[in-house]
Amino acid sequence: MENQKPETGRFSEWIAPIRAENDRLTAANGKRPGAHLLTFGCQQNVADSEKIAGLAEAMGYEIVGTPEEADLIVVNTCAVREHAEKKALSIIGQFKHLKAKNPDLILALCGCMVTQPHRAEEIKKRYPYVDIVFGTGALHLFPQLLWEKKQTGKRRMVPDVTETIIAEGIPVRRESGYRAWVSIMYGCNNFCTYCIVPYVRGRERSRDHACIERELEELVKSGCKDITLLGQNVNSYGKDRADGFDFADLLAKLDAIPGDYTLRFMTSHPKDASRKLIDVMAKSTHVAHQFHLPLQAGSDAVLRRMNRKYTTAQYLETVDYLRGKMPDVTLSSDIIVGFPGETDEDFAGTLEMLERVRFDMIFSFIYSPRKGTPAAEMEDQVPPDVQHARFDRLLALQNEIAKEKNQPLLGKPLRVLCDGKSKNNPALLSGRTDGNKIAFFEGEETNTGRFVTFVADRADAYALYGSIREERTGSENDRNI
Ligand code: 5AD
Ligand code: SF4
């Protein structure tokens, strides 16, 4: 397949006139117009929102914390489960009264939910006060759509998935100075039968590896300590390009960037988590010994109907290989319960896989039918009460396992990147271990964004609790869970 050309510049020409207008308003009102962003869904959406915020700032907006202060509101939506869609629609509904108060307020929607044709149609008809809609493939058109809306007063909607464009050079306003999300590819070709993502994010497009490398070099130079490479299936990186450079090659290349930082990635599809990749991780300097490997279900019959293209036996082989190469690897997974046709026996298979693999962490979901996907049309949809009962059993088992898995870490010095005050308990600081486990400890807020050496004296299923040692003893080569 031909390599796609990075698309640059299409957004720049629209930024300047909006900036000029906002600068005039700033001079007249003594403050910048405000832009407020709301993000639903996965890290890919968080990364997209950082670009939207970057564009908004470049256009002369100040990012504000509440919708009431805003002259521009952007809601970045998710479609992966019904719950996320309902929440977004309810919030969009609440913004109607803000528009009534401030007729100049511009309301923009983007992301996966609005990229579905039936939702775009619904917005068009039932939410007439929404001014701008742009799909996941049209993020770079945001400044142009905003300018056109401002010029004509007419609503602008481009809800499609643009398949050939990789927009490079969009300004990014990162939430954190020390943790960063870097998309390395977009889209998905896998068509798991329950999943809406391939329909709303289009086919796989990989970024040029030199562009990714430059971005990482700049991040490390700016003091970033923890970088997560993002893609729906990072193992497919490069398959759409002609240069034969795959994900393992990319990881090896990025790992060679010198500095004191951790490199992570997600998500990996078990069908193509290659030994080459695992070997690169095991030998690397910066790549965390952490692997997110979504199993989804522990029954081969269900995996087949999900179109996952691996068996539980193959999954276990990959886990064995990972643990053989990195005995300290932290493993996490996604599990769906109540997929159509899932029997008690199928579900028992999922519980058995949890017992066999003993994940450190799982993200579990009740199956949610998505319009347009094959699974939504399957017979034998599992009744909600059965789904919920299975979900509770899954969580109870996983909680036991996670708590047990944390016990051997007690008393051991662990490297933790400090995130500052805990949101739930401001008396404590929180952070993440190299294995991405949550740690809580007392200490000075000046540790935020720094690696500290942490020792846990207690652990539950979700977190480690302990204290920090005075000095960080580790070097960039020390690595622990
Ligand atoms: N219902 C429930 N969970 C889903 N996921 C994706 N689609 C659905 C759905 N229709 C879960 C999968 C995936 C994670 C990101 O979301 O487990 O790995
Ligand atoms: Fe969805 Fe499957 Fe693609 Fe993941 S690999 S985004 S679950 S279709």
mmCIF file of N, CA, C and O and ligand atoms in Angstrom, residues 80 187-199 201 204 231-233 267-271 294 296 306-308 334 336, ligand 2:
data_model
loop_
_atom_site.group_PDB
_atom_site.id
_atom_site.type_symbol
_atom_site.label_atom_id
_atom_site.label_comp_id
_atom_site.label_asym_id
_atom_site.label_seq_id
_atom_site.Cartn_x
_atom_site.Cartn_y
_atom_site.Cartn_z
ATOM 1 N N VAL A 80 -17.804 3.812 22.450
ATOM 2 C CA VAL A 80 -17.438 2.409 22.618
ATOM 3 C C VAL A 80 -18.491 1.631 23.409
ATOM 4 O O VAL A 80 -18.706 0.455 23.177
ATOM 5 N N GLY A 187 -6.846 4.460 13.786
ATOM 6 C CA GLY A 187 -7.730 3.500 13.125
ATOM 7 C C GLY A 187 -7.490 2.059 13.532
ATOM 8 O O GLY A 187 -6.588 1.748 14.316
ATOM 9 N N CYS A 188 -8.334 1.191 12.996
ATOM 10 C CA CYS A 188 -8.235 -0.239 13.322
ATOM 11 C C CYS A 188 -8.803 -1.056 12.173
ATOM 12 O O CYS A 188 -9.831 -0.688 11.601
ATOM 13 N N ASN A 189 -8.124 -2.162 11.854
ATOM 14 C CA ASN A 189 -8.589 -3.035 10.764
ATOM 15 C C ASN A 189 -9.195 -4.322 11.275
ATOM 16 O O ASN A 189 -9.504 -5.206 10.492
ATOM 17 N N ASN A 190 -9.341 -4.462 12.586
ATOM 18 C CA ASN A 190 -9.622 -5.804 13.108
ATOM 19 C C ASN A 190 -11.092 -6.208 13.129
ATOM 20 O O ASN A 190 -11.405 -7.382 13.090
ATOM 21 N N PHE A 191 -11.966 -5.269 13.214
ATOM 22 C CA PHE A 191 -13.394 -5.585 13.199
ATOM 23 C C PHE A 191 -13.779 -6.694 14.167
ATOM 24 O O PHE A 191 -14.404 -7.687 13.785
ATOM 25 N N CYS A 192 -13.409 -6.545 15.415
ATOM 26 C CA CYS A 192 -13.958 -7.415 16.449
ATOM 27 C C CYS A 192 -15.473 -7.177 16.396
ATOM 28 O O CYS A 192 -15.905 -6.026 16.240
ATOM 29 N N THR A 193 -16.262 -8.238 16.516
ATOM 30 C CA THR A 193 -17.681 -8.096 16.143
ATOM 31 C C THR A 193 -18.494 -7.195 17.083
ATOM 32 O O THR A 193 -19.585 -6.772 16.737
ATOM 33 N N TYR A 194 -17.959 -6.923 18.274
ATOM 34 C CA TYR A 194 -18.687 -6.078 19.227
ATOM 35 C C TYR A 194 -18.305 -4.605 19.100
ATOM 36 O O TYR A 194 -18.933 -3.744 19.702
ATOM 37 N N CYS A 195 -17.269 -4.291 18.326
ATOM 38 C CA CYS A 195 -16.585 -3.001 18.482
ATOM 39 C C CYS A 195 -16.920 -1.987 17.383
ATOM 40 O O CYS A 195 -16.897 -2.299 16.195
ATOM 41 N N ILE A 196 -17.163 -0.774 17.802
ATOM 42 C CA ILE A 196 -17.544 0.300 16.878
ATOM 43 C C ILE A 196 -16.307 1.011 16.304
ATOM 44 O O ILE A 196 -16.402 1.722 15.296
ATOM 45 N N VAL A 197 -15.160 0.803 16.959
ATOM 46 C CA VAL A 197 -13.979 1.608 16.624
ATOM 47 C C VAL A 197 -13.609 1.585 15.127
ATOM 48 O O VAL A 197 -13.374 2.643 14.535
ATOM 49 N N PRO A 198 -13.565 0.422 14.466
ATOM 50 C CA PRO A 198 -13.183 0.453 13.049
ATOM 51 C C PRO A 198 -14.114 1.313 12.185
ATOM 52 O O PRO A 198 -13.702 1.845 11.164
ATOM 53 N N TYR A 199 -15.377 1.450 12.629
ATOM 54 C CA TYR A 199 -16.331 2.245 11.853
ATOM 55 C C TYR A 199 -16.150 3.737 12.098
ATOM 56 O O TYR A 199 -16.457 4.544 11.234
ATOM 57 N N ARG A 201 -13.215 5.170 13.478
ATOM 58 C CA ARG A 201 -11.826 5.661 13.406
ATOM 59 C C ARG A 201 -11.158 5.248 12.098
ATOM 60 O O ARG A 201 -9.990 5.590 11.878
ATOM 61 N N GLU A 204 -6.376 1.484 9.478
ATOM 62 C CA GLU A 204 -5.103 1.780 10.142
ATOM 63 C C GLU A 204 -4.226 2.711 9.295
ATOM 64 O O GLU A 204 -4.016 2.448 8.115
ATOM 65 N N GLY A 231 -2.171 3.536 20.128
ATOM 66 C CA GLY A 231 -2.780 3.063 18.883
ATOM 67 C C GLY A 231 -3.829 2.039 19.261
ATOM 68 O O GLY A 231 -3.731 1.427 20.330
ATOM 69 N N GLN A 232 -4.837 1.836 18.409
ATOM 70 C CA GLN A 232 -5.845 0.816 18.735
ATOM 71 C C GLN A 232 -5.202 -0.548 18.759
ATOM 72 O O GLN A 232 -5.589 -1.427 19.511
ATOM 73 N N ASN A 233 -4.227 -0.747 17.893
ATOM 74 C CA ASN A 233 -3.480 -1.994 17.892
ATOM 75 C C ASN A 233 -2.055 -1.668 17.480
ATOM 76 O O ASN A 233 -1.702 -1.731 16.306
ATOM 77 N N THR A 267 -2.715 -0.055 22.604
ATOM 78 C CA THR A 267 -3.037 -1.378 23.088
ATOM 79 C C THR A 267 -2.457 -2.427 22.143
ATOM 80 O O THR A 267 -2.342 -2.167 20.948
ATOM 81 N N SER A 268 -2.160 -3.610 22.678
ATOM 82 C CA SER A 268 -1.645 -4.694 21.855
ATOM 83 C C SER A 268 -2.752 -5.699 21.605
ATOM 84 O O SER A 268 -3.494 -6.035 22.518
ATOM 85 N N HIS A 269 -2.847 -6.179 20.396
ATOM 86 C CA HIS A 269 -3.796 -7.259 20.114
ATOM 87 C C HIS A 269 -3.054 -8.583 20.288
ATOM 88 O O HIS A 269 -1.987 -8.766 19.703
ATOM 89 N N PRO A 270 -3.613 -9.518 21.077
ATOM 90 C CA PRO A 270 -2.887 -10.772 21.326
ATOM 91 C C PRO A 270 -2.540 -11.539 20.052
ATOM 92 O O PRO A 270 -1.543 -12.256 20.027
ATOM 93 N N LYS A 271 -3.338 -11.383 19.005
ATOM 94 C CA LYS A 271 -3.051 -12.173 17.803
ATOM 95 C C LYS A 271 -1.721 -11.764 17.173
ATOM 96 O O LYS A 271 -1.116 -12.525 16.456
ATOM 97 N N PRO A 294 -5.431 -7.277 25.958
ATOM 98 C CA PRO A 294 -6.853 -7.570 26.161
ATOM 99 C C PRO A 294 -7.237 -8.994 25.745
ATOM 100 O O PRO A 294 -7.069 -9.373 24.592
ATOM 101 N N GLN A 296 -10.413 -10.307 26.484
ATOM 102 C CA GLN A 296 -11.853 -10.137 26.169
ATOM 103 C C GLN A 296 -12.718 -11.281 26.673
ATOM 104 O O GLN A 296 -13.778 -11.040 27.240
ATOM 105 N N MET A 306 -16.364 -13.385 18.548
ATOM 106 C CA MET A 306 -15.882 -11.990 18.666
ATOM 107 C C MET A 306 -14.937 -11.628 17.511
ATOM 108 O O MET A 306 -14.502 -10.483 17.417
ATOM 109 N N ASN A 307 -14.553 -12.617 16.713
ATOM 110 C CA ASN A 307 -13.577 -12.423 15.623
ATOM 111 C C ASN A 307 -12.219 -11.959 16.154
ATOM 112 O O ASN A 307 -11.568 -11.080 15.585
ATOM 113 N N ARG A 308 -11.791 -12.596 17.256
ATOM 114 C CA ARG A 308 -10.535 -12.158 17.866
ATOM 115 C C ARG A 308 -9.310 -12.832 17.243
ATOM 116 O O ARG A 308 -8.175 -12.399 17.463
ATOM 117 N N ASP A 334 -8.357 -6.399 29.203
ATOM 118 C CA ASP A 334 -9.761 -5.984 29.104
ATOM 119 C C ASP A 334 -10.599 -7.249 29.002
ATOM 120 O O ASP A 334 -10.229 -8.176 28.267
ATOM 121 N N ILE A 336 -14.718 -8.593 28.523
ATOM 122 C CA ILE A 336 -16.136 -8.276 28.293
ATOM 123 C C ILE A 336 -16.971 -9.427 28.854
ATOM 124 O O ILE A 336 -16.694 -10.587 28.544
HETATM 125 FE FE1 SF4 B 2 -12.056 -2.619 18.616
HETATM 126 FE FE2 SF4 B 2 -10.921 -5.005 18.176
HETATM 127 FE FE3 SF4 B 2 -9.970 -2.800 16.929
HETATM 128 FE FE4 SF4 B 2 -9.605 -3.109 19.561
HETATM 129 S S1 SF4 B 2 -8.775 -4.444 17.947
HETATM 130 S S2 SF4 B 2 -10.287 -1.231 18.504
HETATM 131 S S3 SF4 B 2 -11.484 -4.142 20.206
HETATM 132 S S4 SF4 B 2 -11.988 -3.730 16.637
#
